[in-house]
PDB file of C-alpha atoms in Angstrom:
ATOM      1  CA  MET A 325     -18.967  20.367 -30.509  1.00 44.00           C
ATOM      2  CA  ASN A 326     -21.330  18.409 -28.629  1.00 49.00           C
ATOM      3  CA  ASN A 327     -24.095  20.800 -29.913  1.00 47.00           C
ATOM      4  CA  PHE A 328     -22.850  20.515 -33.533  1.00 42.00           C
ATOM      5  CA  PHE A 329     -23.085  16.546 -33.566  1.00 46.00           C
ATOM      6  CA  LYS A 330     -26.701  17.036 -31.734  1.00 55.00           C
ATOM      7  CA  TYR A 331     -27.996  19.271 -34.636  1.00 45.00           C
ATOM      8  CA  PHE A 332     -26.265  17.134 -37.259  1.00 51.00           C
ATOM      9  CA  ASN A 333     -27.933  14.205 -35.707  1.00 65.00           C
ATOM     10  CA  SER A 334     -31.639  15.757 -35.973  1.00 76.00           C
ATOM     11  CA  TYR A 335     -30.950  17.018 -39.541  1.00 87.00           C
ATOM     12  CA  ARG A 336     -29.810  13.766 -40.835  1.00 91.00           C
ATOM     13  CA  LEU A 337     -33.009  11.973 -39.117  1.00 91.00           C
ATOM     14  CA  VAL A 338     -35.275  14.514 -40.911  1.00 93.00           C
ATOM     15  CA  PHE A 339     -33.265  13.470 -44.099  1.00 94.00           C
ATOM     16  CA  ILE A 340     -34.155  10.061 -43.238  1.00 95.00           C
ATOM     17  CA  PHE A 341     -37.665  10.751 -42.683  1.00 95.00           C
ATOM     18  CA  PHE A 342     -38.113  12.781 -45.806  1.00 96.00           C
ATOM     19  CA  LEU A 343     -36.190  10.408 -48.108  1.00 97.00           C
ATOM     20  CA  GLY A 344     -38.348   7.467 -46.722  1.00 97.00           C
ATOM     21  CA  LEU A 345     -41.627   9.197 -47.420  1.00 97.00           C
ATOM     22  CA  PHE A 346     -40.757  10.519 -50.716  1.00 98.00           C
ATOM     23  CA  LEU A 347     -39.764   7.071 -51.900  1.00 98.00           C
ATOM     24  CA  ARG A 348     -43.016   5.717 -50.440  1.00 98.00           C
ATOM     25  CA  LEU A 349     -45.335   8.472 -52.052  1.00 98.00           C
ATOM     26  CA  SER A 350     -43.894   7.745 -55.350  1.00 98.00           C
ATOM     27  CA  TYR A 351     -44.264   4.083 -55.089  1.00 98.00           C
ATOM     28  CA  SER A 352     -47.635   3.805 -53.868  1.00 98.00           C
ATOM     29  CA  LEU A 353     -48.750   6.675 -56.649  1.00 97.00           C
ATOM     30  CA  ILE A 354     -47.126   4.688 -59.376  1.00 97.00           C
ATOM     31  CA  ARG A 355     -48.900   1.648 -58.094  1.00 97.00           C
ATOM     32  CA  TYR A 356     -52.289   3.004 -57.634  1.00 97.00           C
ATOM     33  CA  SER A 357     -51.883   4.898 -60.881  1.00 97.00           C
ATOM     34  CA  GLU A 358     -51.495   1.003 -62.389  1.00 97.00           C
ATOM     35  CA  GLY A 359     -54.649  -0.258 -60.907  1.00 97.00           C
ATOM     36  CA  ILE A 360     -53.030  -2.223 -57.792  1.00 97.00           C
ATOM     37  CA  VAL A 361     -56.475  -2.201 -55.942  1.00 97.00           C
ATOM     38  CA  ASP A 362     -58.009  -4.136 -58.583  1.00 96.00           C
ATOM     39  CA  LYS A 363     -55.637  -7.114 -57.947  1.00 94.00           C
ATOM     40  CA  PHE A 364     -56.208  -7.041 -54.121  1.00 96.00           C
ATOM     41  CA  ALA A 365     -57.672 -10.032 -52.567  1.00 92.00           C
ATOM     42  CA  ASP A 366     -57.319  -9.883 -48.607  1.00 94.00           C
ATOM     43  CA  ASP A 367     -57.050  -6.639 -48.528  1.00 96.00           C
ATOM     44  CA  LYS A 368     -60.133  -5.845 -49.889  1.00 96.00           C
ATOM     45  CA  HIS A 369     -61.649  -8.025 -47.033  1.00 95.00           C
ATOM     46  CA  TYR A 370     -59.447  -5.838 -44.456  1.00 97.00           C
ATOM     47  CA  PHE A 371     -60.969  -2.772 -46.074  1.00 97.00           C
ATOM     48  CA  GLN A 372     -64.577  -4.286 -45.724  1.00 96.00           C
ATOM     49  CA  PHE A 373     -64.027  -5.098 -42.342  1.00 97.00           C
ATOM     50  CA  GLY A 374     -62.633  -1.305 -41.656  1.00 97.00           C
ATOM     51  CA  LEU A 375     -66.102  -0.174 -43.182  1.00 97.00           C
ATOM     52  CA  GLN A 376     -67.927  -2.408 -40.788  1.00 97.00           C
ATOM     53  CA  VAL A 377     -66.033  -0.704 -37.838  1.00 97.00           C
ATOM     54  CA  LEU A 378     -66.890   2.712 -39.019  1.00 96.00           C
ATOM     55  CA  LYS A 379     -70.427   1.409 -39.350  1.00 96.00           C
ATOM     56  CA  GLN A 380     -71.190  -0.600 -36.299  1.00 96.00           C
ATOM     57  CA  GLY A 381     -68.067   0.583 -34.002  1.00 96.00           C
ATOM     58  CA  PRO A 382     -64.865  -1.456 -32.951  1.00 96.00           C
ATOM     59  CA  PHE A 383     -66.927  -4.911 -31.799  1.00 96.00           C
ATOM     60  CA  VAL A 384     -68.720  -5.229 -35.158  1.00 96.00           C
ATOM     61  CA  ASN A 385     -71.355  -7.934 -33.770  1.00 95.00           C
ATOM     62  CA  ASP A 386     -72.944  -8.312 -36.842  1.00 95.00           C
ATOM     63  CA  ILE A 387     -70.451 -10.284 -39.473  1.00 95.00           C
ATOM     64  CA  SER A 388     -72.825 -11.304 -41.847  1.00 91.00           C
ATOM     65  CA  ASN A 389     -71.599  -8.975 -44.418  1.00 91.00           C
ATOM     66  CA  LEU A 390     -67.959 -10.169 -44.195  1.00 93.00           C
ATOM     67  CA  LYS A 391     -66.375 -12.716 -46.334  1.00 90.00           C
ATOM     68  CA  GLU A 392     -63.361 -12.999 -44.010  1.00 88.00           C
ATOM     69  CA  PRO A 393     -64.607 -12.259 -40.771  1.00 90.00           C
ATOM     70  CA  PHE A 394     -61.639 -14.244 -39.313  1.00 89.00           C
ATOM     71  CA  VAL A 395     -59.328 -11.170 -39.100  1.00 92.00           C
ATOM     72  CA  ALA A 396     -57.739  -9.852 -35.965  1.00 95.00           C
ATOM     73  CA  PRO A 397     -59.362  -6.509 -35.094  1.00 96.00           C
ATOM     74  CA  PHE A 398     -56.418  -4.199 -34.933  1.00 97.00           C
ATOM     75  CA  LEU A 399     -56.180  -3.418 -38.342  1.00 97.00           C
ATOM     76  CA  PRO A 400     -59.880  -2.935 -39.192  1.00 97.00           C
ATOM     77  CA  TRP A 401     -59.710  -0.800 -36.243  1.00 97.00           C
ATOM     78  CA  ILE A 402     -57.076   1.590 -37.636  1.00 97.00           C
ATOM     79  CA  LEU A 403     -59.002   1.360 -40.886  1.00 98.00           C
ATOM     80  CA  GLY A 404     -62.196   2.457 -39.614  1.00 97.00           C
ATOM     81  CA  LEU A 405     -60.402   5.315 -37.922  1.00 97.00           C
ATOM     82  CA  GLU A 406     -58.516   6.605 -40.983  1.00 97.00           C
ATOM     83  CA  MET A 407     -61.788   5.979 -42.897  1.00 97.00           C
ATOM     84  CA  LYS A 408     -63.876   8.442 -40.313  1.00 96.00           C
ATOM     85  CA  LEU A 409     -61.190  10.903 -40.587  1.00 97.00           C
ATOM     86  CA  PHE A 410     -60.056  11.098 -44.287  1.00 96.00           C
ATOM     87  CA  GLY A 411     -62.927   8.942 -45.997  1.00 95.00           C
ATOM     88  CA  ALA A 412     -63.096   5.476 -47.430  1.00 96.00           C
ATOM     89  CA  GLU A 413     -60.653   5.838 -50.280  1.00 97.00           C
ATOM     90  CA  TRP A 414     -57.735   3.512 -50.989  1.00 97.00           C
ATOM     91  CA  LEU A 415     -55.478   6.216 -52.019  1.00 97.00           C
ATOM     92  CA  HIS A 416     -56.131   8.110 -48.657  1.00 97.00           C
ATOM     93  CA  ILE A 417     -54.682   4.768 -46.914  1.00 98.00           C
ATOM     94  CA  PHE A 418     -51.681   4.614 -49.190  1.00 98.00           C
ATOM     95  CA  LEU A 419     -50.813   8.037 -48.054  1.00 97.00           C
ATOM     96  CA  LEU A 420     -51.170   7.309 -44.367  1.00 97.00           C
ATOM     97  CA  ASN A 421     -49.278   4.309 -44.985  1.00 98.00           C
ATOM     98  CA  SER A 422     -46.240   6.341 -46.570  1.00 98.00           C
ATOM     99  CA  PHE A 423     -46.159   8.604 -43.587  1.00 97.00           C
ATOM    100  CA  PHE A 424     -46.226   5.655 -40.897  1.00 97.00           C
ATOM    101  CA  GLY A 425     -43.785   3.935 -43.177  1.00 97.00           C
ATOM    102  CA  ALA A 426     -41.394   6.816 -43.085  1.00 97.00           C
ATOM    103  CA  ILE A 427     -41.329   7.119 -39.385  1.00 96.00           C
ATOM    104  CA  PHE A 428     -40.553   3.625 -38.648  1.00 97.00           C
ATOM    105  CA  PRO A 429     -36.991   4.087 -39.525  1.00 96.00           C
ATOM    106  CA  LEU A 430     -36.794   6.856 -37.099  1.00 95.00           C
ATOM    107  CA  LEU A 431     -38.246   4.522 -34.544  1.00 96.00           C
ATOM    108  CA  ILE A 432     -35.971   1.850 -35.201  1.00 96.00           C
ATOM    109  CA  TYR A 433     -33.143   4.359 -34.569  1.00 95.00           C
ATOM    110  CA  TYR A 434     -34.414   5.511 -31.368  1.00 93.00           C
ATOM    111  CA  CYS A 435     -35.138   2.096 -30.072  1.00 94.00           C
ATOM    112  CA  PHE A 436     -32.016   0.340 -31.088  1.00 93.00           C
ATOM    113  CA  LYS A 437     -30.085   3.551 -29.515  1.00 92.00           C
ATOM    114  CA  GLN A 438     -30.782   1.944 -26.136  1.00 90.00           C
ATOM    115  CA  PHE A 439     -28.927  -1.252 -26.852  1.00 90.00           C
ATOM    116  CA  PHE A 440     -26.621  -0.621 -29.905  1.00 91.00           C
ATOM    117  CA  SER A 441     -24.166   2.417 -30.823  1.00 92.00           C
ATOM    118  CA  ASP A 442     -25.394   5.468 -32.666  1.00 91.00           C
ATOM    119  CA  ARG A 443     -23.682   4.134 -35.970  1.00 91.00           C
ATOM    120  CA  VAL A 444     -25.197   0.610 -36.227  1.00 93.00           C
ATOM    121  CA  SER A 445     -28.610   2.167 -35.140  1.00 94.00           C
ATOM    122  CA  PHE A 446     -28.056   4.975 -37.861  1.00 94.00           C
ATOM    123  CA  ILE A 447     -27.350   2.182 -40.470  1.00 94.00           C
ATOM    124  CA  CYS A 448     -30.247   0.229 -39.443  1.00 95.00           C
ATOM    125  CA  ALA A 449     -32.755   3.132 -40.018  1.00 96.00           C
ATOM    126  CA  ILE A 450     -31.129   3.816 -43.453  1.00 96.00           C
ATOM    127  CA  TRP A 451     -31.531   0.171 -44.282  1.00 96.00           C
ATOM    128  CA  ILE A 452     -35.184   0.099 -43.230  1.00 96.00           C
ATOM    129  CA  CYS A 453     -35.740   3.624 -45.216  1.00 97.00           C
ATOM    130  CA  LEU A 454     -34.225   2.290 -48.480  1.00 97.00           C
ATOM    131  CA  SER A 455     -35.457  -1.367 -48.337  1.00 96.00           C
ATOM    132  CA  PRO A 456     -37.806  -2.445 -51.190  1.00 96.00           C
ATOM    133  CA  MET A 457     -39.422  -4.855 -49.046  1.00 92.00           C
ATOM    134  CA  TYR A 458     -40.377  -2.060 -46.671  1.00 95.00           C
ATOM    135  CA  ILE A 459     -41.411  -0.049 -49.228  1.00 97.00           C
ATOM    136  CA  HIS A 460     -43.484  -2.730 -51.065  1.00 95.00           C
ATOM    137  CA  PHE A 461     -45.735  -2.745 -47.939  1.00 92.00           C
ATOM    138  CA  THR A 462     -46.915   0.906 -48.603  1.00 97.00           C
ATOM    139  CA  PRO A 463     -49.803   0.504 -51.147  1.00 97.00           C
ATOM    140  CA  THR A 464     -51.738  -2.213 -49.268  1.00 96.00           C
ATOM    141  CA  ALA A 465     -54.324  -2.058 -46.781  1.00 96.00           C
ATOM    142  CA  GLY A 466     -51.357  -1.891 -44.004  1.00 94.00           C
ATOM    143  CA  LYS A 467     -51.236  -5.192 -42.046  1.00 95.00           C
ATOM    144  CA  ASP A 468     -47.600  -5.951 -42.906  1.00 95.00           C
ATOM    145  CA  LEU A 469     -46.576  -2.552 -41.693  1.00 96.00           C
ATOM    146  CA  LEU A 470     -48.229  -3.072 -38.592  1.00 97.00           C
ATOM    147  CA  ILE A 471     -46.850  -6.157 -38.177  1.00 96.00           C
ATOM    148  CA  CYS A 472     -43.463  -4.921 -38.298  1.00 96.00           C
ATOM    149  CA  PHE A 473     -44.294  -2.182 -35.805  1.00 97.00           C
ATOM    150  CA  PHE A 474     -45.386  -4.450 -33.294  1.00 97.00           C
ATOM    151  CA  ASN A 475     -42.479  -6.872 -34.080  1.00 96.00           C
ATOM    152  CA  LEU A 476     -40.303  -3.978 -32.899  1.00 97.00           C
ATOM    153  CA  PHE A 477     -42.329  -3.431 -29.843  1.00 97.00           C
ATOM    154  CA  LEU A 478     -42.146  -6.757 -28.988  1.00 96.00           C
ATOM    155  CA  ILE A 479     -38.333  -6.948 -29.098  1.00 95.00           C
ATOM    156  CA  VAL A 480     -37.838  -3.794 -27.492  1.00 96.00           C
ATOM    157  CA  SER A 481     -40.352  -4.030 -24.518  1.00 97.00           C
ATOM    158  CA  PHE A 482     -38.969  -7.825 -23.969  1.00 97.00           C
ATOM    159  CA  LEU A 483     -35.100  -6.729 -23.863  1.00 95.00           C
ATOM    160  CA  LYS A 484     -36.326  -3.601 -21.635  1.00 96.00           C
ATOM    161  CA  LEU A 485     -37.964  -6.133 -19.288  1.00 96.00           C
ATOM    162  CA  ILE A 486     -34.797  -8.395 -19.067  1.00 95.00           C
ATOM    163  CA  LYS A 487     -32.994  -5.641 -17.881  1.00 93.00           C
ATOM    164  CA  ASN A 488     -35.136  -3.921 -15.394  1.00 94.00           C
ATOM    165  CA  GLN A 489     -38.439  -5.230 -13.985  1.00 96.00           C
ATOM    166  CA  ASN A 490     -39.993  -2.281 -12.916  1.00 96.00           C
ATOM    167  CA  GLY A 491     -43.638  -1.354 -13.468  1.00 96.00           C
ATOM    168  CA  GLN A 492     -43.074   0.657 -16.596  1.00 97.00           C
ATOM    169  CA  ASN A 493     -41.446  -2.156 -18.378  1.00 97.00           C
ATOM    170  CA  ILE A 494     -44.166  -4.707 -17.517  1.00 97.00           C
ATOM    171  CA  LEU A 495     -47.078  -2.675 -19.142  1.00 97.00           C
ATOM    172  CA  PHE A 496     -44.920  -1.751 -22.030  1.00 97.00           C
ATOM    173  CA  PHE A 497     -44.425  -5.334 -22.425  1.00 98.00           C
ATOM    174  CA  SER A 498     -47.849  -6.513 -21.804  1.00 97.00           C
ATOM    175  CA  LEU A 499     -49.235  -3.849 -24.096  1.00 97.00           C
ATOM    176  CA  SER A 500     -46.847  -4.697 -26.768  1.00 97.00           C
ATOM    177  CA  VAL A 501     -47.949  -8.438 -26.581  1.00 97.00           C
ATOM    178  CA  ALA A 502     -51.781  -7.627 -26.110  1.00 97.00           C
ATOM    179  CA  GLY A 503     -51.619  -5.493 -29.155  1.00 97.00           C
ATOM    180  CA  SER A 504     -49.472  -8.142 -31.270  1.00 97.00           C
ATOM    181  CA  PHE A 505     -52.355 -10.370 -30.351  1.00 96.00           C
ATOM    182  CA  PHE A 506     -54.820  -8.216 -31.709  1.00 97.00           C
ATOM    183  CA  THR A 507     -52.753  -7.526 -34.919  1.00 97.00           C
ATOM    184  CA  ASP A 508     -52.144 -11.056 -35.823  1.00 95.00           C
ATOM    185  CA  GLU A 509     -52.935 -14.548 -34.216  1.00 92.00           C
ATOM    186  CA  ARG A 510     -49.893 -15.889 -35.043  1.00 90.00           C
ATOM    187  CA  PHE A 511     -47.994 -13.751 -32.370  1.00 94.00           C
ATOM    188  CA  LEU A 512     -49.564 -16.201 -30.087  1.00 92.00           C
ATOM    189  CA  ILE A 513     -47.008 -18.720 -31.211  1.00 90.00           C
ATOM    190  CA  TYR A 514     -44.343 -16.484 -29.855  1.00 91.00           C
ATOM    191  CA  THR A 515     -45.458 -16.614 -26.300  1.00 92.00           C
ATOM    192  CA  PRO A 516     -43.817 -19.792 -24.838  1.00 92.00           C
ATOM    193  CA  PHE A 517     -40.813 -18.894 -26.281  1.00 94.00           C
ATOM    194  CA  LEU A 518     -40.991 -15.568 -24.684  1.00 95.00           C
ATOM    195  CA  VAL A 519     -42.006 -17.050 -21.122  1.00 95.00           C
ATOM    196  CA  ILE A 520     -38.796 -19.729 -21.607  1.00 96.00           C
ATOM    197  CA  LEU A 521     -36.485 -16.777 -22.461  1.00 95.00           C
ATOM    198  CA  PHE A 522     -37.281 -14.529 -19.551  1.00 96.00           C
ATOM    199  CA  LEU A 523     -36.963 -17.183 -17.218  1.00 95.00           C
ATOM    200  CA  ALA A 524     -33.511 -18.374 -18.980  1.00 95.00           C
ATOM    201  CA  LEU A 525     -32.172 -14.608 -18.965  1.00 94.00           C
ATOM    202  CA  CYS A 526     -33.684 -12.706 -16.151  1.00 93.00           C
ATOM    203  CA  ASN A 527     -31.112 -12.479 -13.524  1.00 91.00           C
ATOM    204  CA  ASN A 528     -33.694 -12.063 -10.414  1.00 91.00           C
ATOM    205  CA  SER A 529     -34.997 -14.826  -8.384  1.00 92.00           C
ATOM    206  CA  THR A 530     -37.807 -17.353  -9.326  1.00 92.00           C
ATOM    207  CA  ILE A 531     -40.440 -15.513  -7.288  1.00 94.00           C
ATOM    208  CA  ILE A 532     -39.758 -12.108  -8.932  1.00 94.00           C
ATOM    209  CA  LYS A 533     -39.670 -14.047 -12.620  1.00 96.00           C
ATOM    210  CA  LEU A 534     -43.019 -15.395 -11.829  1.00 95.00           C
ATOM    211  CA  LYS A 535     -44.520 -12.659 -10.326  1.00 96.00           C
ATOM    212  CA  VAL A 536     -43.470 -10.613 -13.705  1.00 97.00           C
ATOM    213  CA  ILE A 537     -45.159 -13.330 -15.640  1.00 97.00           C
ATOM    214  CA  SER A 538     -48.492 -13.302 -13.681  1.00 97.00           C
ATOM    215  CA  ILE A 539     -48.538  -9.580 -13.769  1.00 97.00           C
ATOM    216  CA  SER A 540     -48.549  -9.441 -17.246  1.00 97.00           C
ATOM    217  CA  PHE A 541     -50.618 -12.340 -17.923  1.00 97.00           C
ATOM    218  CA  PHE A 542     -53.120 -10.664 -15.973  1.00 97.00           C
ATOM    219  CA  ILE A 543     -53.073  -7.137 -17.490  1.00 98.00           C
ATOM    220  CA  ILE A 544     -53.026  -9.103 -21.201  1.00 97.00           C
ATOM    221  CA  CYS A 545     -56.244 -10.724 -20.013  1.00 96.00           C
ATOM    222  CA  ILE A 546     -57.728  -7.753 -18.840  1.00 97.00           C
ATOM    223  CA  LEU A 547     -57.203  -6.231 -22.396  1.00 97.00           C
ATOM    224  CA  HIS A 548     -58.651  -9.109 -24.113  1.00 96.00           C
ATOM    225  CA  LEU A 549     -61.517  -9.610 -21.898  1.00 97.00           C
ATOM    226  CA  PRO A 550     -63.982  -7.188 -24.148  1.00 97.00           C
ATOM    227  CA  TRP A 551     -62.990  -8.741 -27.260  1.00 97.00           C
ATOM    228  CA  LEU A 552     -63.333 -12.478 -26.000  1.00 96.00           C
ATOM    229  CA  VAL A 553     -66.849 -11.257 -24.485  1.00 97.00           C
ATOM    230  CA  ARG A 554     -67.662 -10.029 -28.149  1.00 96.00           C
ATOM    231  CA  ASN A 555     -66.323 -13.394 -29.712  1.00 96.00           C
ATOM    232  CA  PHE A 556     -68.487 -15.457 -27.409  1.00 95.00           C
ATOM    233  CA  GLN A 557     -71.569 -13.381 -28.498  1.00 95.00           C
ATOM    234  CA  VAL A 558     -70.891 -13.505 -31.830  1.00 95.00           C
ATOM    235  CA  TYR A 559     -69.494 -17.224 -32.114  1.00 93.00           C
ATOM    236  CA  ASP A 560     -71.473 -18.925 -29.205  1.00 93.00           C
ATOM    237  CA  ARG A 561     -68.433 -20.344 -28.176  1.00 90.00           C
ATOM    238  CA  PHE A 562     -64.825 -19.394 -26.849  1.00 90.00           C
ATOM    239  CA  VAL A 563     -62.913 -18.006 -29.721  1.00 92.00           C
ATOM    240  CA  LEU A 564     -59.302 -16.508 -28.975  1.00 91.00           C
ATOM    241  CA  VAL A 565     -58.771 -13.453 -31.040  1.00 93.00           C
ATOM    242  CA  THR A 566     -59.930 -15.325 -34.388  1.00 93.00           C
ATOM    243  CA  GLU A 567     -61.119 -18.449 -35.395  1.00 91.00           C
ATOM    244  CA  ARG A 568     -57.954 -19.105 -36.990  1.00 88.00           C
ATOM    245  CA  ALA A 569     -56.400 -19.582 -33.516  1.00 88.00           C
ATOM    246  CA  ASP A 570     -58.658 -22.600 -32.914  1.00 84.00           C
ATOM    247  CA  SER A 571     -55.963 -25.198 -33.806  1.00 75.00           C
ATOM    248  CA  LEU A 572     -53.977 -23.877 -31.086  1.00 72.00           C
ATOM    249  CA  ILE A 573     -57.292 -23.751 -28.591  1.00 66.00           C
ATOM    250  CA  GLU A 574     -58.005 -27.230 -29.740  1.00 64.00           C
ATOM    251  CA  LEU A 575     -55.123 -28.786 -27.885  1.00 58.00           C
ATOM    252  CA  PHE A 576     -57.245 -28.031 -24.472  1.00 54.00           C
ATOM    253  CA  ILE A 577     -60.445 -27.642 -25.502  1.00 59.00           C
ATOM    254  CA  GLU A 578     -62.522 -29.651 -28.017  1.00 59.00           C
ATOM    255  CA  ASN A 579     -64.568 -27.502 -30.603  1.00 57.00           C
ATOM    256  CA  GLU A 580     -67.641 -29.402 -31.680  1.00 55.00           C
ATOM    257  CA  ASN A 581     -68.349 -26.437 -34.137  1.00 54.00           C
ATOM    258  CA  LYS A 582     -65.788 -26.069 -36.846  1.00 50.00           C
ATOM    259  CA  ASN A 583     -67.974 -24.860 -39.611  1.00 47.00           C
ATOM    260  CA  ILE A 584     -68.733 -21.430 -38.180  1.00 44.00           C
ATOM    261  CA  ILE A 585     -66.479 -19.688 -40.810  1.00 44.00           C
ATOM    262  CA  GLU A 586     -68.873 -20.892 -43.401  1.00 45.00           C
ATOM    263  CA  LYS A 587     -72.203 -19.938 -41.320  1.00 42.00           C
ATOM    264  CA  SER A 588     -70.767 -16.713 -41.271  1.00 41.00           C
ATOM    265  CA  LEU A 589     -70.222 -16.440 -45.452  1.00 42.00           C
TER     266      LEU A 589
END
């Protein structure tokens, strides 16, 4: 009987994947044939950033050809890799988004099963698979889909860290936070709330809590150090992730050069 449920569980997840893939591929092909690319604005800038990653490498020190250089780098890195492997074509990006979008409900299921029942996890996976909002994210440059992944990583890694402060969970959480910052600078807003919630919900002593926070902060800083150096070389000042984070930095450091974006155009 246990083997029956095990195989049934596998088959229904395979069904979710292929259903999600079919819906996303169909929608993407329809929208592509309708000329959705011509209506893009920010997505075209992400695409151009990806081309510069392909041309210059991950740090893109020359931003003179970019109309929107103030883009968090994770998406351009992924686009650059996709362009290198499959060519710089929008249709290829849509097809890859369809594949990753079909994987996301399965990831939801496996992550949620660590905290909820199998039924709840399966219902969530089905909802993500069929949700028009998530399908709508497919024929784009992929930033919304990437944000969905890192929202999930942040939540799961934080819950695991609350439960057990071992080295593996600390590393998973630190990578999730660092990756989310590289995905969109707006994730920086979550930082104080995560710290407060960790201090409030974790059952260990204050010393252990502070130790975990310090280790996580150190790992995040190490991961971001090369990009911070790159930003200083490009802008000749301290820039945390992108220039859109300047409003946060200006709470602590006065910015004497606020026209750097205009100078890069």
